[in-house]
Amino acid sequence: MKRRDFLQKGAMALAATTALSNDLFAAKKKGEMVGVQLYSVRADMQKDPLGTLKKVADMGYKNVEHANYVNRKFYGYSATEFKKILDDMGLKMPSGHTVMGKQHWDEAKGEFTDLWKQTVEDAAICGQKYVISPWLDVSLRKDFDGLKRFMEVFNKSGELCQKSGMKFGYHNHDFEFSLKLSSVKVYDIILQNTDPKLVIQQLDIGNMYGGGGRAADLLKQYPGRFESMHVKDEIAVAGANEKYESAVLGTGIINVKEIIDMGRKMGGTTHFIIEQESYQGKAPLDSIKEDLEIINKWGYK
């Protein structure tokens, strides 16, 4: 937000007051944290999860977000085991990605299957604050009414998570902005049919770019809806299936600092998760180390 120019006599006092208010408004919020999505180092986590987590902790990261929960195990460890591993390394896992789909909701009974109940239970054991679904199956985005009905399942998942002191959330990609159902963008259907008290949004500021989504526009359109954010930069890619790929923060086409500052000021964002999926020849671990150093310099710790 730009400061106004005060031209009349006596406006200096008002300007000083406004500047002070803006500085306070932009300051770190209570509960604010920085973390890394472990998908950023997915190959390393597959080969050596414990050694990789140790390297992540040694870089200065305090928080991680998982992207691997299979058969009630995180990277091959039970919830109890993984929680102890994180504790021993001085790490916390306030969020994690597990796709919620049709298999998790029993339409006939009107309740969640054991598969999703166990997902929420294990997330609570690991100390998560957010249970985030990072995908919407193609079968769920075929028509407006069908997607709208499934948003009620999102709300019910929010109620289920609340019972364990957590929140349910959704993480976007690009199709939410390029695909329309009954002339309405999928992302608008999601935002307009989920209860903000039950479903938080994790805004991936990079994924949306290829689908035409722009984070600044969304933060203005839906203020206060984005408790969590995937902090990501993008560069253009020539001759590839995807038009863009992620890169070290501050090296791409997204004004990342401006966006995360907007999130802090008007998006309700307190949860900043670094994610880098492409590396331009660098080692993934080296890339996320650079990312952390850069976001720290921007005033996010």
Short mmCIF file of C-alpha atoms in Angstrom, two decimals:
data_model
loop_
_atom_site.label_atom_id
_atom_site.label_comp_id
_atom_site.label_asym_id
_atom_site.label_seq_id
_atom_site.Cartn_x
_atom_site.Cartn_y
_atom_site.Cartn_z
CA MET A 1 0.00 0.00 0.00
CA LYS A 2 1.49 3.35 -1.03
CA ARG A 3 1.48 6.28 1.36
CA ARG A 4 -0.63 9.25 0.41
CA ASP A 5 0.92 12.59 -0.35
CA PHE A 6 -0.37 15.15 2.08
CA LEU A 7 -0.19 18.62 0.61
CA GLN A 8 -1.99 20.74 3.18
CA LYS A 9 -0.37 22.23 6.24
CA GLY A 10 -0.64 20.02 9.30
CA ALA A 11 -0.82 16.79 7.27
CA MET A 12 2.64 15.69 8.41
CA ALA A 13 1.30 14.52 11.74
CA LEU A 14 -1.38 12.48 10.04
CA ALA A 15 1.18 11.04 7.64
CA ALA A 16 3.40 9.97 10.52
CA THR A 17 0.47 8.30 12.25
CA THR A 18 -0.50 6.51 9.06
CA ALA A 19 3.05 5.34 8.45
CA LEU A 20 3.30 3.97 11.98
CA SER A 21 0.01 2.14 11.59
CA ASN A 22 1.14 0.60 8.32
CA ASP A 23 4.43 -0.53 9.84
CA LEU A 24 2.61 -2.21 12.70
CA PHE A 25 0.14 -3.76 10.29
CA ALA A 26 2.96 -5.23 8.22
CA ALA A 27 4.80 -6.59 11.26
CA LYS A 28 5.01 -10.27 12.07
CA LYS A 29 1.69 -11.62 13.28
CA LYS A 30 1.15 -13.82 16.28
CA GLY A 31 1.58 -17.45 15.31
CA GLU A 32 3.43 -16.62 12.09
CA MET A 33 5.86 -19.27 10.89
CA VAL A 34 8.00 -20.31 7.94
CA GLY A 35 8.40 -23.89 6.79
CA VAL A 36 9.25 -26.06 3.81
CA GLN A 37 7.15 -28.54 1.83
CA LEU A 38 9.16 -31.77 1.82
CA TYR A 39 8.08 -32.42 -1.77
CA SER A 40 10.83 -29.90 -2.55
CA VAL A 41 13.36 -32.57 -1.58
CA ARG A 42 11.26 -35.60 -2.54
CA ALA A 43 14.09 -37.66 -4.04
CA ASP A 44 16.25 -37.09 -0.96
CA MET A 45 13.36 -38.00 1.35
CA GLN A 46 12.80 -41.22 -0.59
CA LYS A 47 16.45 -42.26 -0.34
CA ASP A 48 17.21 -41.11 3.20
CA PRO A 49 14.33 -39.50 5.11
CA LEU A 50 16.15 -39.20 8.43
CA GLY A 51 19.35 -37.82 6.94
CA THR A 52 17.41 -35.37 4.81
CA LEU A 53 15.34 -34.12 7.74
CA LYS A 54 18.58 -33.59 9.68
CA LYS A 55 19.98 -31.47 6.82
CA VAL A 56 16.74 -29.47 6.63
CA ALA A 57 16.90 -28.79 10.37
CA ASP A 58 20.59 -27.84 10.18
CA MET A 59 19.73 -25.21 7.53
CA GLY A 60 17.57 -23.45 10.08
CA TYR A 61 14.12 -24.74 9.21
CA LYS A 62 11.88 -25.28 12.22
CA ASN A 63 8.76 -26.45 10.38
CA VAL A 64 8.10 -28.98 7.63
CA GLU A 65 5.04 -29.98 5.64
CA HIS A 66 4.72 -33.61 4.57
CA ALA A 67 3.76 -34.90 1.13
CA ASN A 68 3.89 -38.61 1.85
CA TYR A 69 1.25 -40.44 3.86
CA VAL A 70 0.68 -44.01 2.71
CA ASN A 71 -0.95 -46.88 4.64
CA ARG A 72 -0.99 -44.78 7.82
CA LYS A 73 2.73 -44.05 7.57
CA PHE A 74 4.70 -40.85 6.96
CA TYR A 75 7.75 -41.62 4.84
CA GLY A 76 7.59 -45.19 6.11
CA TYR A 77 7.08 -44.34 9.79
CA SER A 78 3.94 -44.52 11.91
CA ALA A 79 2.51 -41.26 13.19
CA THR A 80 3.95 -41.85 16.66
CA GLU A 81 7.37 -42.77 15.28
CA PHE A 82 7.48 -39.81 12.91
CA LYS A 83 6.44 -37.38 15.65
CA LYS A 84 9.35 -38.58 17.80
CA ILE A 85 11.77 -38.27 14.87
CA LEU A 86 10.68 -34.67 14.32
CA ASP A 87 10.82 -33.85 18.03
CA ASP A 88 14.35 -35.25 18.33
CA MET A 89 15.46 -32.98 15.45
CA GLY A 90 13.75 -29.89 16.80
CA LEU A 91 11.22 -29.88 13.97
CA LYS A 92 7.47 -29.41 13.95
CA MET A 93 4.99 -30.45 11.28
CA PRO A 94 2.08 -28.00 11.46
CA SER A 95 0.61 -29.12 8.12
CA GLY A 96 0.55 -31.96 5.65
CA HIS A 97 -0.80 -32.89 2.23
CA THR A 98 -3.18 -35.82 1.82
CA VAL A 99 -5.62 -35.86 -1.09
CA MET A 100 -9.25 -36.25 -0.03
CA GLY A 101 -11.41 -37.94 -2.66
CA LYS A 102 -14.61 -39.90 -3.19
CA GLN A 103 -13.14 -42.93 -1.43
CA HIS A 104 -13.09 -40.98 1.81
CA TRP A 105 -16.80 -40.19 1.92
CA ASP A 106 -19.58 -42.78 2.27
CA GLU A 107 -22.51 -41.19 0.45
CA ALA A 108 -25.00 -43.83 1.64
CA LYS A 109 -24.09 -43.45 5.31
CA GLY A 110 -23.44 -39.72 5.09
CA GLU A 111 -20.13 -39.98 6.90
CA PHE A 112 -16.42 -40.30 6.30
CA THR A 113 -14.84 -43.69 5.74
CA ASP A 114 -12.32 -45.08 8.20
CA LEU A 115 -9.61 -44.16 5.70
CA TRP A 116 -10.21 -40.43 6.19
CA LYS A 117 -10.92 -40.71 9.91
CA GLN A 118 -7.53 -42.39 10.30
CA THR A 119 -5.89 -39.67 8.21
CA VAL A 120 -7.20 -37.01 10.56
CA GLU A 121 -6.30 -39.08 13.62
CA ASP A 122 -2.69 -39.55 12.48
CA ALA A 123 -2.37 -35.87 11.58
CA ALA A 124 -3.40 -34.98 15.13
CA ILE A 125 -0.85 -37.41 16.58
CA CYS A 126 1.88 -35.66 14.56
CA GLY A 127 0.83 -32.29 15.95
CA GLN A 128 -0.58 -30.87 12.74
CA LYS A 129 -2.65 -27.72 12.78
CA TYR A 130 -3.80 -28.10 9.18
CA VAL A 131 -4.91 -31.15 7.21
CA ILE A 132 -4.63 -30.03 3.58
CA SER A 133 -5.97 -31.71 0.47
CA PRO A 134 -3.73 -30.70 -2.46
CA TRP A 135 -5.80 -31.99 -5.37
CA LEU A 136 -9.32 -32.30 -6.74
CA ASP A 137 -9.88 -35.40 -8.84
CA VAL A 138 -11.12 -34.89 -12.40
CA SER A 139 -14.29 -36.82 -11.56
CA LEU A 140 -15.17 -34.16 -8.99
CA ARG A 141 -14.87 -31.23 -11.39
CA LYS A 142 -17.10 -32.28 -14.24
CA ASP A 143 -20.16 -30.18 -13.44
CA PHE A 144 -21.09 -27.23 -11.26
CA ASP A 145 -23.68 -28.98 -9.08
CA GLY A 146 -21.47 -32.00 -8.44
CA LEU A 147 -18.54 -29.85 -7.32
CA LYS A 148 -20.81 -27.70 -5.19
CA ARG A 149 -22.11 -30.83 -3.43
CA PHE A 150 -18.58 -32.03 -2.74
CA MET A 151 -17.79 -28.71 -1.13
CA GLU A 152 -20.22 -29.76 1.59
CA VAL A 153 -17.90 -32.71 2.20
CA PHE A 154 -15.07 -30.18 2.52
CA ASN A 155 -17.09 -28.36 5.18
CA LYS A 156 -17.79 -31.63 7.00
CA SER A 157 -14.08 -32.43 6.92
CA GLY A 158 -13.53 -29.07 8.56
CA GLU A 159 -15.93 -30.07 11.32
CA LEU A 160 -14.15 -33.41 11.75
CA CYS A 161 -10.73 -31.75 11.97
CA GLN A 162 -12.01 -29.20 14.48
CA LYS A 163 -12.86 -32.04 16.87
CA SER A 164 -9.12 -32.74 17.06
CA GLY A 165 -8.14 -29.07 17.31
CA MET A 166 -7.13 -28.81 13.65
CA LYS A 167 -8.38 -27.17 10.46
CA PHE A 168 -9.05 -28.63 7.04
CA GLY A 169 -7.65 -26.85 4.00
CA TYR A 170 -7.35 -26.94 0.23
CA HIS A 171 -4.26 -26.27 -1.88
CA ASN A 172 -4.65 -25.07 -5.47
CA HIS A 173 -2.89 -25.95 -8.69
CA ASP A 174 -3.63 -24.31 -12.06
CA PHE A 175 -6.81 -25.98 -13.35
CA GLU A 176 -8.90 -24.13 -10.74
CA PHE A 177 -8.32 -20.95 -12.73
CA SER A 178 -8.42 -22.23 -16.30
CA LEU A 179 -11.47 -24.48 -15.90
CA LYS A 180 -14.97 -23.07 -15.65
CA LEU A 181 -18.19 -24.90 -14.78
CA SER A 182 -21.40 -23.10 -15.72
CA SER A 183 -19.22 -20.07 -16.54
CA VAL A 184 -17.75 -19.99 -13.02
CA LYS A 185 -14.07 -20.68 -12.32
CA VAL A 186 -13.51 -23.79 -10.24
CA TYR A 187 -11.60 -21.78 -7.64
CA ASP A 188 -14.52 -19.39 -7.23
CA ILE A 189 -16.86 -22.35 -6.75
CA ILE A 190 -14.57 -23.67 -4.02
CA LEU A 191 -14.21 -20.33 -2.24
CA GLN A 192 -17.89 -19.44 -2.49
CA ASN A 193 -19.19 -22.79 -1.24
CA THR A 194 -16.88 -23.49 1.68
CA ASP A 195 -17.27 -22.02 5.14
CA PRO A 196 -14.16 -19.93 6.03
CA LYS A 197 -14.54 -21.11 9.64
CA LEU A 198 -14.26 -24.73 8.51
CA VAL A 199 -12.06 -24.69 5.39
CA ILE A 200 -8.90 -22.64 5.03
CA GLN A 201 -7.15 -22.05 1.72
CA GLN A 202 -3.47 -22.69 1.16
CA LEU A 203 -2.71 -20.32 -1.70
CA ASP A 204 0.02 -21.65 -3.98
CA ILE A 205 1.16 -18.42 -5.61
CA GLY A 206 3.20 -20.25 -8.27
CA ASN A 207 1.00 -23.15 -9.36
CA MET A 208 -1.81 -20.86 -10.45
CA TYR A 209 0.32 -18.84 -12.85
CA GLY A 210 0.00 -21.14 -15.86
CA GLY A 211 -3.78 -21.30 -15.42
CA GLY A 212 -4.15 -17.54 -15.42
CA GLY A 213 -4.50 -17.07 -11.67
CA ARG A 214 -2.78 -14.13 -10.00
CA ALA A 215 -2.23 -14.16 -6.25
CA ALA A 216 -2.57 -10.38 -5.80
CA ASP A 217 -6.02 -10.42 -7.40
CA LEU A 218 -7.19 -13.28 -5.19
CA LEU A 219 -5.91 -11.67 -1.99
CA LYS A 220 -7.98 -8.61 -2.87
CA GLN A 221 -11.03 -10.59 -3.97
CA TYR A 222 -11.11 -12.88 -0.93
CA PRO A 223 -9.41 -11.02 1.95
CA GLY A 224 -8.74 -13.04 5.05
CA ARG A 225 -9.27 -16.43 3.36
CA PHE A 226 -5.65 -17.57 3.04
CA GLU A 227 -4.24 -18.66 6.39
CA SER A 228 -1.56 -20.66 4.62
CA MET A 229 0.52 -19.89 1.54
CA HIS A 230 2.94 -21.83 -0.63
CA VAL A 231 5.76 -19.38 -1.26
CA LYS A 232 7.08 -20.03 -4.74
CA ASP A 233 8.64 -18.24 -7.70
CA GLU A 234 8.23 -19.19 -11.35
CA ILE A 235 10.28 -18.89 -14.51
CA ALA A 236 9.10 -19.31 -18.11
CA VAL A 237 10.06 -22.59 -19.78
CA ALA A 238 10.42 -22.83 -23.58
CA GLY A 239 9.39 -25.93 -25.47
CA ALA A 240 8.00 -27.83 -22.47
CA ASN A 241 4.55 -29.15 -21.63
CA GLU A 242 4.31 -26.65 -18.79
CA LYS A 243 4.74 -22.96 -19.52
CA TYR A 244 6.38 -22.27 -16.16
CA GLU A 245 8.44 -24.03 -13.52
CA SER A 246 9.47 -23.05 -10.02
CA ALA A 247 12.82 -21.46 -9.19
CA VAL A 248 14.71 -19.91 -6.28
CA LEU A 249 12.75 -17.10 -4.67
CA GLY A 250 13.40 -13.71 -6.21
CA THR A 251 14.79 -15.06 -9.47
CA GLY A 252 11.54 -15.46 -11.41
CA ILE A 253 8.60 -13.48 -12.72
CA ILE A 254 6.52 -13.36 -9.53
CA ASN A 255 7.04 -10.47 -7.15
CA VAL A 256 7.14 -12.91 -4.25
CA LYS A 257 7.91 -10.45 -1.48
CA GLU A 258 5.06 -8.19 -2.53
CA ILE A 259 2.65 -11.14 -2.53
CA ILE A 260 3.64 -12.52 0.86
CA ASP A 261 3.53 -9.01 2.33
CA MET A 262 -0.02 -8.72 0.95
CA GLY A 263 -0.83 -12.08 2.50
CA ARG A 264 0.46 -10.88 5.85
CA LYS A 265 -1.51 -7.62 5.61
CA MET A 266 -4.81 -8.62 4.06
CA GLY A 267 -4.89 -12.36 3.37
CA GLY A 268 -4.90 -13.53 6.96
CA THR A 269 -1.72 -15.45 6.18
CA THR A 270 0.44 -16.63 9.09
CA HIS A 271 1.71 -19.88 7.60
CA PHE A 272 4.37 -19.43 4.91
CA ILE A 273 5.55 -22.69 3.32
CA ILE A 274 8.42 -22.63 0.85
CA GLU A 275 8.09 -25.04 -2.05
CA GLN A 276 10.41 -25.46 -5.01
CA GLU A 277 9.78 -28.30 -7.45
CA SER A 278 12.32 -27.51 -10.22
CA TYR A 279 15.93 -26.53 -9.69
CA GLN A 280 17.64 -25.46 -12.95
CA GLY A 281 20.61 -27.75 -12.34
CA LYS A 282 21.01 -27.03 -8.64
CA ALA A 283 20.67 -29.62 -5.90
CA PRO A 284 17.21 -29.47 -4.27
CA LEU A 285 18.71 -29.13 -0.80
CA ASP A 286 20.89 -26.23 -1.93
CA SER A 287 17.85 -24.57 -3.50
CA ILE A 288 15.69 -24.67 -0.37
CA LYS A 289 18.63 -23.38 1.66
CA GLU A 290 18.81 -20.35 -0.63
CA ASP A 291 15.04 -19.93 -0.39
CA LEU A 292 15.18 -19.85 3.41
CA GLU A 293 18.00 -17.30 3.44
CA ILE A 294 16.05 -15.04 1.06
CA ILE A 295 12.72 -15.18 2.90
CA ASN A 296 14.57 -14.52 6.18
CA LYS A 297 16.09 -11.37 4.65
CA TRP A 298 12.57 -10.28 3.73
CA GLY A 299 11.59 -10.35 7.39
CA TYR A 300 9.99 -13.79 7.61
CA LYS A 301 11.42 -16.14 10.22
#
